[in-house]
């Protein structure tokens, strides 16, 4: 194997900044970070002047991209198209996300993940099943006629994969403890979302089983004085991460700051919840037979309800920084923290021995390159 390198004016490893330095890797593995002048002259090397190299962005919630909705094409090839579209926006890895579907389609998504892994499709980290185990009162753009409360026996019918990560979003109040325990047993990362719970329904036992909360503030019972709701539980449960959409439309910037002040460091992370319109010329697409269109940068259905986001990871980070977040924290919210949320111990930092995965941004936080498993795009 040969050594390869990328270098830039600034490099952030997830912890420390380096000036005029290079990231060196061999195969899929990071070897070192070295000052540019110490880079061996014969090494295959690309320099990005004025740019910043950061740990590769990881997006836990991507419904589509490049004109493709995962719900409409639940195949390994579609996963590849979606990953490619989001690489243009800095995302190294993502979870193609299936919005509430039939049990057959859920099985298809899990089987397609196995295929994507066998075919080594770059960027596919796993799948996110968002529903159909949700609360009809917080259905958002989901088709509530598909919702049900699963038993552990029903869950055992699905082809849970051995390889790749599976994230499940379920409304904790709509799923019983034995079913939650089953999901944990098969290695699922469990997130509470599309939930209209009162705090009393979110028992300590259920909260101990949950790893995170999906798109904090959106499709959740709000925090009120007498009733903390699902938002209150999400903010109070220290061990659980919260994903948040930072397009400036789904959540007010001040609410993002408030969440950041409350959650322990590392437990607030960015997702895009992006749809097929990202990385596509097409401004509308179909979800469950309904046309969703981009209007003033918002994605709305025919009733005017928000239906996902029209944004990439790079712009999500740029927004956080414009709202006053430190650059290093914004970058970690898109890389280090989502890696930790999925227990991907080889991702999220630029350290020797870890996977060679990086996002390269220009001075305006636009993507100029993405490194995935040692392959530079
Ligand atoms: Zn959702």
Tab-separated table of C-alpha atoms and ligand atoms in Angstrom:
chain	number	residue	atom	x	y	z
A	1	UNK	CA	0.000	0.000	0.000
A	2	UNK	CA	1.105	3.547	-0.648
A	3	UNK	CA	0.950	6.545	1.598
A	4	UNK	CA	-1.374	9.350	0.529
A	5	UNK	CA	-2.001	12.802	1.970
A	6	UNK	CA	-4.215	15.863	1.907
A	7	UNK	CA	-3.076	19.155	3.344
A	8	UNK	CA	-4.619	22.530	3.997
A	9	UNK	CA	-3.960	25.858	5.648
A	10	UNK	CA	-5.831	24.639	8.735
A	11	UNK	CA	-6.491	21.162	10.069
A	12	UNK	CA	-8.770	20.323	13.016
A	13	UNK	CA	-8.520	16.793	14.406
A	14	UNK	CA	-11.656	17.113	16.581
A	15	UNK	CA	-9.626	18.447	19.476
A	16	UNK	CA	-6.640	20.503	18.276
A	17	UNK	CA	-5.954	22.869	15.358
A	18	UNK	CA	-2.809	22.519	13.217
A	19	UNK	CA	-1.488	25.125	10.743
A	20	UNK	CA	-0.216	24.175	7.257
A	21	UNK	CA	-0.370	20.475	8.005
A	22	UNK	CA	-1.144	17.252	6.180
A	23	UNK	CA	-3.265	14.241	6.996
A	24	UNK	CA	-1.396	11.100	5.934
A	25	UNK	CA	-3.108	7.751	5.419
A	26	UNK	CA	-2.456	4.300	4.010
A	27	UNK	CA	-5.311	2.204	2.677
A	28	UNK	CA	-8.239	3.174	4.906
A	29	UNK	CA	-6.247	4.083	7.998
A	30	UNK	CA	-4.837	7.382	9.237
A	31	UNK	CA	-1.067	7.198	9.785
A	32	UNK	CA	-0.230	10.702	11.042
A	33	UNK	CA	-0.709	14.458	10.951
A	34	UNK	CA	2.523	16.163	9.922
A	35	UNK	CA	3.639	19.733	9.162
A	36	UNK	CA	3.652	20.340	5.396
A	37	UNK	CA	7.428	20.802	5.255
A	38	UNK	CA	7.947	17.354	6.789
A	39	UNK	CA	5.795	15.564	4.207
A	40	UNK	CA	7.950	13.062	2.246
A	41	UNK	CA	8.435	14.464	-1.311
A	42	UNK	CA	7.385	11.259	-3.123
A	43	UNK	CA	3.971	10.972	-1.419
A	44	UNK	CA	0.756	11.259	-3.493
A	45	UNK	CA	-0.578	14.513	-2.132
A	46	UNK	CA	-3.246	17.167	-2.728
A	47	UNK	CA	-3.115	20.619	-1.134
A	48	UNK	CA	-6.167	22.793	-0.427
A	49	UNK	CA	-4.955	26.368	0.013
A	50	UNK	CA	-7.025	28.451	2.437
A	51	UNK	CA	-9.111	25.404	3.384
A	52	UNK	CA	-9.885	23.587	6.615
A	53	UNK	CA	-9.649	19.807	7.010
A	54	UNK	CA	-12.010	18.452	9.681
A	55	UNK	CA	-13.170	14.983	10.755
A	56	UNK	CA	-15.623	13.616	8.163
A	57	UNK	CA	-19.214	14.717	8.707
A	58	UNK	CA	-21.734	12.055	9.728
A	59	UNK	CA	-25.462	12.634	9.197
A	60	UNK	CA	-27.819	10.351	11.124
A	61	UNK	CA	-30.945	11.426	9.248
A	62	UNK	CA	-31.077	11.690	5.454
A	63	UNK	CA	-34.297	10.815	3.671
A	64	UNK	CA	-32.993	11.523	0.204
A	65	UNK	CA	-30.672	13.406	-2.093
A	66	UNK	CA	-29.760	13.742	-5.747
A	67	UNK	CA	-33.433	13.538	-6.705
A	68	UNK	CA	-33.930	10.175	-4.958
A	69	UNK	CA	-36.153	9.534	-1.938
A	70	UNK	CA	-35.102	6.410	-0.019
A	71	UNK	CA	-38.818	5.737	0.596
A	72	UNK	CA	-39.410	5.522	-3.167
A	73	UNK	CA	-36.328	3.449	-4.001
A	74	UNK	CA	-35.275	1.267	-1.063
A	75	UNK	CA	-32.194	-0.156	-2.780
A	76	UNK	CA	-28.454	-0.235	-2.207
A	77	UNK	CA	-28.036	1.743	-5.447
A	78	UNK	CA	-30.328	4.502	-4.135
A	79	UNK	CA	-28.260	4.607	-0.936
A	80	UNK	CA	-25.217	5.214	-3.137
A	81	UNK	CA	-26.934	8.043	-5.030
A	82	UNK	CA	-27.987	9.712	-1.774
A	83	UNK	CA	-24.459	9.445	-0.327
A	84	UNK	CA	-22.967	10.915	-3.495
A	85	UNK	CA	-25.371	13.888	-3.443
A	86	UNK	CA	-24.536	14.633	0.193
A	87	UNK	CA	-20.771	14.288	-0.305
A	88	UNK	CA	-21.060	17.513	-2.324
A	89	UNK	CA	-22.224	19.066	0.972
A	90	UNK	CA	-19.459	17.618	3.122
A	91	UNK	CA	-21.105	14.448	4.421
A	92	UNK	CA	-18.685	11.512	4.539
A	93	UNK	CA	-21.144	8.998	6.038
A	94	UNK	CA	-24.886	8.931	6.547
A	95	UNK	CA	-27.824	6.800	7.507
A	96	UNK	CA	-30.360	6.629	4.663
A	97	UNK	CA	-33.587	7.203	6.541
A	98	UNK	CA	-36.842	5.398	5.862
A	99	UNK	CA	-39.914	7.415	6.812
A	100	UNK	CA	-42.745	5.230	8.255
A	101	UNK	CA	-43.336	2.358	5.827
A	102	UNK	CA	-44.872	-1.113	5.622
A	103	UNK	CA	-43.119	-4.028	7.378
A	104	UNK	CA	-42.094	-5.326	3.914
A	105	UNK	CA	-40.381	-2.030	3.110
A	106	UNK	CA	-38.645	-1.974	6.496
A	107	UNK	CA	-37.269	-5.451	5.758
A	108	UNK	CA	-36.187	-4.253	2.317
A	109	UNK	CA	-34.269	-1.336	3.875
A	110	UNK	CA	-32.421	-3.698	6.222
A	111	UNK	CA	-31.604	-6.118	3.376
A	112	UNK	CA	-30.397	-3.244	1.182
A	113	UNK	CA	-28.041	-2.202	3.967
A	114	UNK	CA	-26.475	-5.680	3.898
A	115	UNK	CA	-26.064	-5.377	0.109
A	116	UNK	CA	-24.586	-1.873	0.371
A	117	UNK	CA	-22.062	-3.186	2.884
A	118	UNK	CA	-21.161	-6.166	0.670
A	119	UNK	CA	-20.730	-3.828	-2.305
A	120	UNK	CA	-18.660	-1.380	-0.199
A	121	UNK	CA	-20.792	1.559	-1.330
A	122	UNK	CA	-18.915	4.569	0.057
A	123	UNK	CA	-20.646	6.544	2.784
A	124	UNK	CA	-23.352	4.090	3.854
A	125	UNK	CA	-22.945	3.770	7.605
A	126	UNK	CA	-26.268	2.056	8.292
A	127	UNK	CA	-29.981	2.799	8.068
A	128	UNK	CA	-32.348	4.870	10.139
A	129	UNK	CA	-35.884	3.526	10.497
A	130	UNK	CA	-37.939	6.569	11.484
A	131	UNK	CA	-41.158	4.852	12.462
A	132	UNK	CA	-43.650	3.386	11.944
A	133	UNK	CA	-43.716	3.042	15.762
A	134	UNK	CA	-44.698	6.674	16.305
A	135	UNK	CA	-47.442	8.753	17.903
A	136	UNK	CA	-50.207	9.861	15.530
A	137	UNK	CA	-50.516	13.171	17.423
A	138	UNK	CA	-46.981	14.069	16.274
A	139	UNK	CA	-47.035	12.441	12.859
A	140	UNK	CA	-45.484	15.347	10.937
A	141	UNK	CA	-45.204	14.298	7.278
A	142	UNK	CA	-45.553	10.569	8.112
A	143	UNK	CA	-48.455	8.411	6.954
A	144	UNK	CA	-50.157	7.643	10.294
A	145	UNK	CA	-52.172	4.759	8.820
A	146	UNK	CA	-48.904	2.757	8.902
A	147	UNK	CA	-48.303	3.305	12.627
A	148	UNK	CA	-48.589	0.391	15.087
A	149	UNK	CA	-47.243	-0.670	18.473
A	150	UNK	CA	-44.924	-3.618	17.789
A	151	UNK	CA	-44.420	-6.646	20.024
A	152	UNK	CA	-40.976	-8.180	20.492
A	153	UNK	CA	-42.231	-11.162	18.428
A	154	UNK	CA	-43.165	-8.894	15.517
A	155	UNK	CA	-39.782	-7.164	15.710
A	156	UNK	CA	-38.040	-10.543	15.587
A	157	UNK	CA	-39.427	-11.032	12.027
A	158	UNK	CA	-37.169	-8.321	10.604
A	159	UNK	CA	-33.750	-9.188	9.087
A	160	UNK	CA	-31.662	-7.158	11.552
A	161	UNK	CA	-28.227	-6.920	9.915
A	162	UNK	CA	-24.935	-8.024	11.441
A	163	UNK	CA	-22.994	-5.316	9.628
A	164	UNK	CA	-23.704	-1.584	9.697
A	165	UNK	CA	-25.590	0.547	12.172
A	166	UNK	CA	-29.351	0.582	12.625
A	167	UNK	CA	-30.948	3.599	14.270
A	168	UNK	CA	-34.638	3.345	15.168
A	169	UNK	CA	-36.806	6.336	16.007
A	170	UNK	CA	-39.861	5.334	18.049
A	171	UNK	CA	-42.290	7.204	20.289
A	172	UNK	CA	-41.351	5.765	23.689
A	173	UNK	CA	-44.917	6.040	24.960
A	174	UNK	CA	-46.155	3.869	22.063
A	175	UNK	CA	-43.797	0.918	22.486
A	176	UNK	CA	-43.555	-1.381	25.481
A	177	UNK	CA	-40.445	-2.247	27.451
A	178	UNK	CA	-40.096	-5.793	26.091
A	179	UNK	CA	-40.093	-4.481	22.504
A	180	UNK	CA	-37.547	-1.790	23.428
A	181	UNK	CA	-35.384	-4.429	25.089
A	182	UNK	CA	-35.587	-6.580	21.970
A	183	UNK	CA	-34.327	-3.689	19.809
A	184	UNK	CA	-31.409	-3.112	22.176
A	185	UNK	CA	-30.635	-6.828	22.118
A	186	UNK	CA	-30.229	-6.861	18.323
A	187	UNK	CA	-27.842	-3.915	18.516
A	188	UNK	CA	-30.172	-1.110	17.464
A	189	UNK	CA	-29.403	2.454	18.533
A	190	UNK	CA	-32.700	3.653	19.960
A	191	UNK	CA	-33.986	7.207	19.673
A	192	UNK	CA	-37.254	8.711	20.882
A	193	UNK	CA	-39.100	10.897	18.408
A	194	UNK	CA	-42.457	11.849	16.918
A	195	UNK	CA	-43.571	11.559	20.527
A	196	UNK	CA	-46.392	13.291	22.363
A	197	UNK	CA	-45.564	11.856	25.787
A	198	UNK	CA	-46.312	13.346	29.127
A	199	UNK	CA	-43.308	13.027	31.397
A	200	UNK	CA	-45.045	10.358	33.519
A	201	UNK	CA	-45.204	8.062	30.470
A	202	UNK	CA	-41.434	8.244	30.021
A	203	UNK	CA	-40.546	5.973	32.888
A	204	UNK	CA	-37.023	5.650	34.235
A	205	UNK	CA	-36.915	2.141	32.810
A	206	UNK	CA	-37.803	3.331	29.307
A	207	UNK	CA	-35.418	6.291	29.477
A	208	UNK	CA	-32.597	3.962	30.568
A	209	UNK	CA	-33.076	2.048	27.285
A	210	UNK	CA	-33.030	5.099	25.022
A	211	UNK	CA	-29.797	6.339	23.406
A	212	UNK	CA	-31.074	9.588	21.969
A	213	UNK	CA	-33.900	11.869	20.869
A	214	UNK	CA	-34.689	12.582	17.226
A	215	UNK	CA	-34.799	16.156	15.859
A	216	UNK	CA	-35.162	17.869	19.229
A	217	UNK	CA	-38.145	20.252	19.485
A	218	UNK	CA	-39.706	19.054	16.201
A	219	UNK	CA	-42.630	16.595	16.410
A	220	UNK	CA	-42.355	16.405	20.224
A	221	UNK	CA	-44.580	17.431	23.122
A	222	UNK	CA	-43.125	20.773	24.291
A	223	UNK	CA	-41.566	21.743	27.616
A	224	UNK	CA	-44.087	23.586	29.802
A	225	UNK	CA	-44.068	24.570	33.452
A	226	UNK	CA	-46.473	21.910	34.667
A	227	UNK	CA	-45.670	19.341	31.987
A	228	UNK	CA	-42.078	18.842	30.768
A	229	UNK	CA	-43.175	16.621	27.855
A	230	UNK	CA	-40.777	14.796	25.556
A	231	UNK	CA	-38.658	17.933	25.066
A	232	UNK	CA	-38.182	18.142	28.839
A	233	UNK	CA	-37.193	14.469	29.024
A	234	UNK	CA	-34.754	14.916	26.130
A	235	UNK	CA	-33.083	17.871	27.833
A	236	UNK	CA	-33.035	16.242	31.267
A	237	UNK	CA	-31.732	12.784	30.298
A	238	UNK	CA	-27.972	13.333	30.445
A	239	UNK	CA	-26.879	10.016	28.922
A	240	UNK	CA	-29.056	10.549	25.828
A	241	UNK	CA	-27.944	12.610	22.828
A	242	UNK	CA	-30.294	14.922	20.972
A	243	UNK	CA	-30.151	15.466	17.225
A	244	UNK	CA	-31.201	18.901	16.011
A	245	UNK	CA	-31.942	20.476	12.615
A	246	UNK	CA	-30.007	23.718	12.108
A	247	UNK	CA	-31.573	25.069	8.921
A	248	UNK	CA	-32.937	28.051	10.886
A	249	UNK	CA	-36.474	27.012	9.881
A	250	UNK	CA	-37.222	23.946	12.028
A	251	UNK	CA	-35.677	25.334	15.239
A	252	UNK	CA	-35.041	28.946	16.282
A	253	UNK	CA	-31.299	29.657	16.712
A	254	UNK	CA	-31.921	30.640	20.347
A	255	UNK	CA	-33.542	27.255	20.987
A	256	UNK	CA	-30.403	25.584	19.619
A	257	UNK	CA	-28.321	27.685	22.052
A	258	UNK	CA	-30.618	26.795	24.964
A	259	UNK	CA	-30.333	23.084	24.181
A	260	UNK	CA	-26.561	23.433	23.935
A	261	UNK	CA	-26.410	25.077	27.376
A	262	UNK	CA	-28.466	22.302	28.960
A	263	UNK	CA	-27.135	19.131	27.326
A	264	UNK	CA	-23.786	17.729	28.526
A	265	UNK	CA	-20.927	18.371	26.086
A	266	UNK	CA	-21.071	15.918	23.210
A	267	UNK	CA	-24.782	15.204	23.498
A	268	UNK	CA	-26.145	17.707	20.958
A	269	UNK	CA	-25.509	16.856	17.320
A	270	UNK	CA	-26.560	18.105	13.902
A	271	UNK	CA	-28.759	16.221	11.444
A	272	UNK	CA	-30.086	17.593	8.169
A	273	UNK	CA	-33.313	15.525	7.799
A	274	UNK	CA	-32.644	16.249	4.125
A	275	UNK	CA	-34.913	15.175	1.295
A	276	UNK	CA	-34.471	14.292	-2.388
A	277	UNK	CA	-34.232	17.974	-3.374
A	278	UNK	CA	-30.697	18.301	-1.920
A	279	UNK	CA	-28.145	17.984	-4.707
A	280	UNK	CA	-30.896	17.914	-7.339
A	281	UNK	CA	-32.197	20.349	-9.955
A	282	UNK	CA	-35.679	19.164	-9.132
A	283	UNK	CA	-37.570	21.320	-6.622
A	284	UNK	CA	-40.290	18.803	-5.833
A	285	UNK	CA	-40.628	15.083	-5.181
A	286	UNK	CA	-43.266	12.601	-4.079
A	287	UNK	CA	-43.581	11.114	-0.592
A	288	UNK	CA	-46.393	8.612	-0.008
A	289	UNK	CA	-48.206	9.851	-3.107
A	290	UNK	CA	-48.025	13.439	-1.927
A	291	UNK	CA	-46.061	16.153	-3.706
A	292	UNK	CA	-43.503	17.941	-1.502
A	293	UNK	CA	-42.039	21.200	-2.872
A	294	UNK	CA	-39.328	23.669	-1.963
A	295	UNK	CA	-40.870	27.074	-1.168
A	296	UNK	CA	-38.582	29.842	0.192
A	297	UNK	CA	-36.014	27.181	1.133
A	298	UNK	CA	-38.726	25.315	3.111
A	299	UNK	CA	-39.990	21.881	2.134
A	300	UNK	CA	-43.748	21.748	2.555
A	301	UNK	CA	-46.564	19.365	1.641
A	302	UNK	CA	-49.886	20.430	0.136
A	303	UNK	CA	-51.223	21.380	3.596
A	304	UNK	CA	-48.185	23.596	4.225
A	305	UNK	CA	-46.685	21.225	6.872
A	306	UNK	CA	-42.888	21.101	7.045
A	307	UNK	CA	-41.715	17.885	5.375
A	308	UNK	CA	-38.009	17.534	6.035
A	309	UNK	CA	-35.260	19.992	5.215
A	310	UNK	CA	-33.616	21.386	2.106
A	311	UNK	CA	-30.090	21.718	3.448
A	312	UNK	CA	-26.701	19.975	3.494
A	313	UNK	CA	-24.309	19.454	6.404
A	314	UNK	CA	-21.868	22.203	5.357
A	315	UNK	CA	-24.594	24.870	5.416
A	316	UNK	CA	-25.907	23.467	8.740
A	317	UNK	CA	-22.453	24.050	10.258
A	318	UNK	CA	-22.113	27.481	8.666
A	319	UNK	CA	-25.448	28.426	10.264
A	320	UNK	CA	-24.298	27.353	13.743
A	321	UNK	CA	-21.139	29.438	13.390
A	322	UNK	CA	-23.170	32.431	12.144
A	323	UNK	CA	-25.387	32.022	15.232
A	324	UNK	CA	-22.345	32.344	17.513
A	325	UNK	CA	-21.281	28.737	18.056
A	326	UNK	CA	-17.516	28.193	18.187
A	327	UNK	CA	-16.263	26.686	14.936
A	328	UNK	CA	-14.687	23.729	16.697
A	329	UNK	CA	-17.923	22.893	18.506
A	330	UNK	CA	-19.974	23.211	15.294
A	331	UNK	CA	-17.558	20.828	13.555
A	332	UNK	CA	-17.743	18.326	16.410
A	333	UNK	CA	-21.554	18.486	16.352
A	334	UNK	CA	-21.349	17.205	12.757
A	335	UNK	CA	-18.590	14.620	13.185
A	336	UNK	CA	-17.261	13.627	16.620
A	337	UNK	CA	-20.618	13.587	18.398
A	338	UNK	CA	-22.630	11.657	15.791
A	339	UNK	CA	-19.783	9.102	15.650
A	340	UNK	CA	-20.063	8.704	19.417
A	341	UNK	CA	-23.867	8.505	19.209
A	342	UNK	CA	-23.558	5.436	16.962
A	343	UNK	CA	-20.581	4.030	18.899
A	344	UNK	CA	-18.397	4.278	15.757
A	345	UNK	CA	-15.103	4.306	17.600
A	346	UNK	CA	-13.032	4.529	14.407
A	347	UNK	CA	-14.724	7.740	13.183
A	348	UNK	CA	-15.232	11.322	14.356
A	349	UNK	CA	-11.598	12.277	15.023
A	350	UNK	CA	-8.474	12.531	12.886
A	351	UNK	CA	-6.151	10.286	14.849
A	352	UNK	CA	-3.578	7.657	13.823
A	353	UNK	CA	-5.229	4.248	13.603
A	354	UNK	CA	-8.693	5.633	12.904
A	355	UNK	CA	-10.497	5.499	9.546
A	356	UNK	CA	-9.282	8.033	6.988
A	357	UNK	CA	-12.441	10.163	6.756
A	358	UNK	CA	-12.392	13.929	6.478
A	359	UNK	CA	-14.373	16.891	5.238
A	360	UNK	CA	-12.519	19.730	3.522
A	361	UNK	CA	-14.164	23.166	3.620
A	362	UNK	CA	-13.197	26.512	2.114
A	363	UNK	CA	-13.200	29.762	4.096
A	364	UNK	CA	-16.998	30.078	3.557
A	365	UNK	CA	-17.589	26.529	4.855
A	366	UNK	CA	-18.426	25.236	1.406
A	367	UNK	CA	-17.266	21.718	0.668
A	368	UNK	CA	-14.200	21.315	-1.544
A	369	UNK	CA	-13.458	17.663	-0.829
A	370	UNK	CA	-14.499	14.640	1.202
A	371	UNK	CA	-12.348	11.691	2.220
A	372	UNK	CA	-14.266	8.425	2.797
A	373	UNK	CA	-12.492	5.210	3.822
A	374	UNK	CA	-9.241	6.570	2.387
A	375	UNK	CA	-10.811	7.566	-0.937
A	376	UNK	CA	-10.763	11.275	-1.805
A	377	UNK	CA	-13.849	12.620	-3.599
B	1	LIG	ZN1	-39.157	13.176	11.672
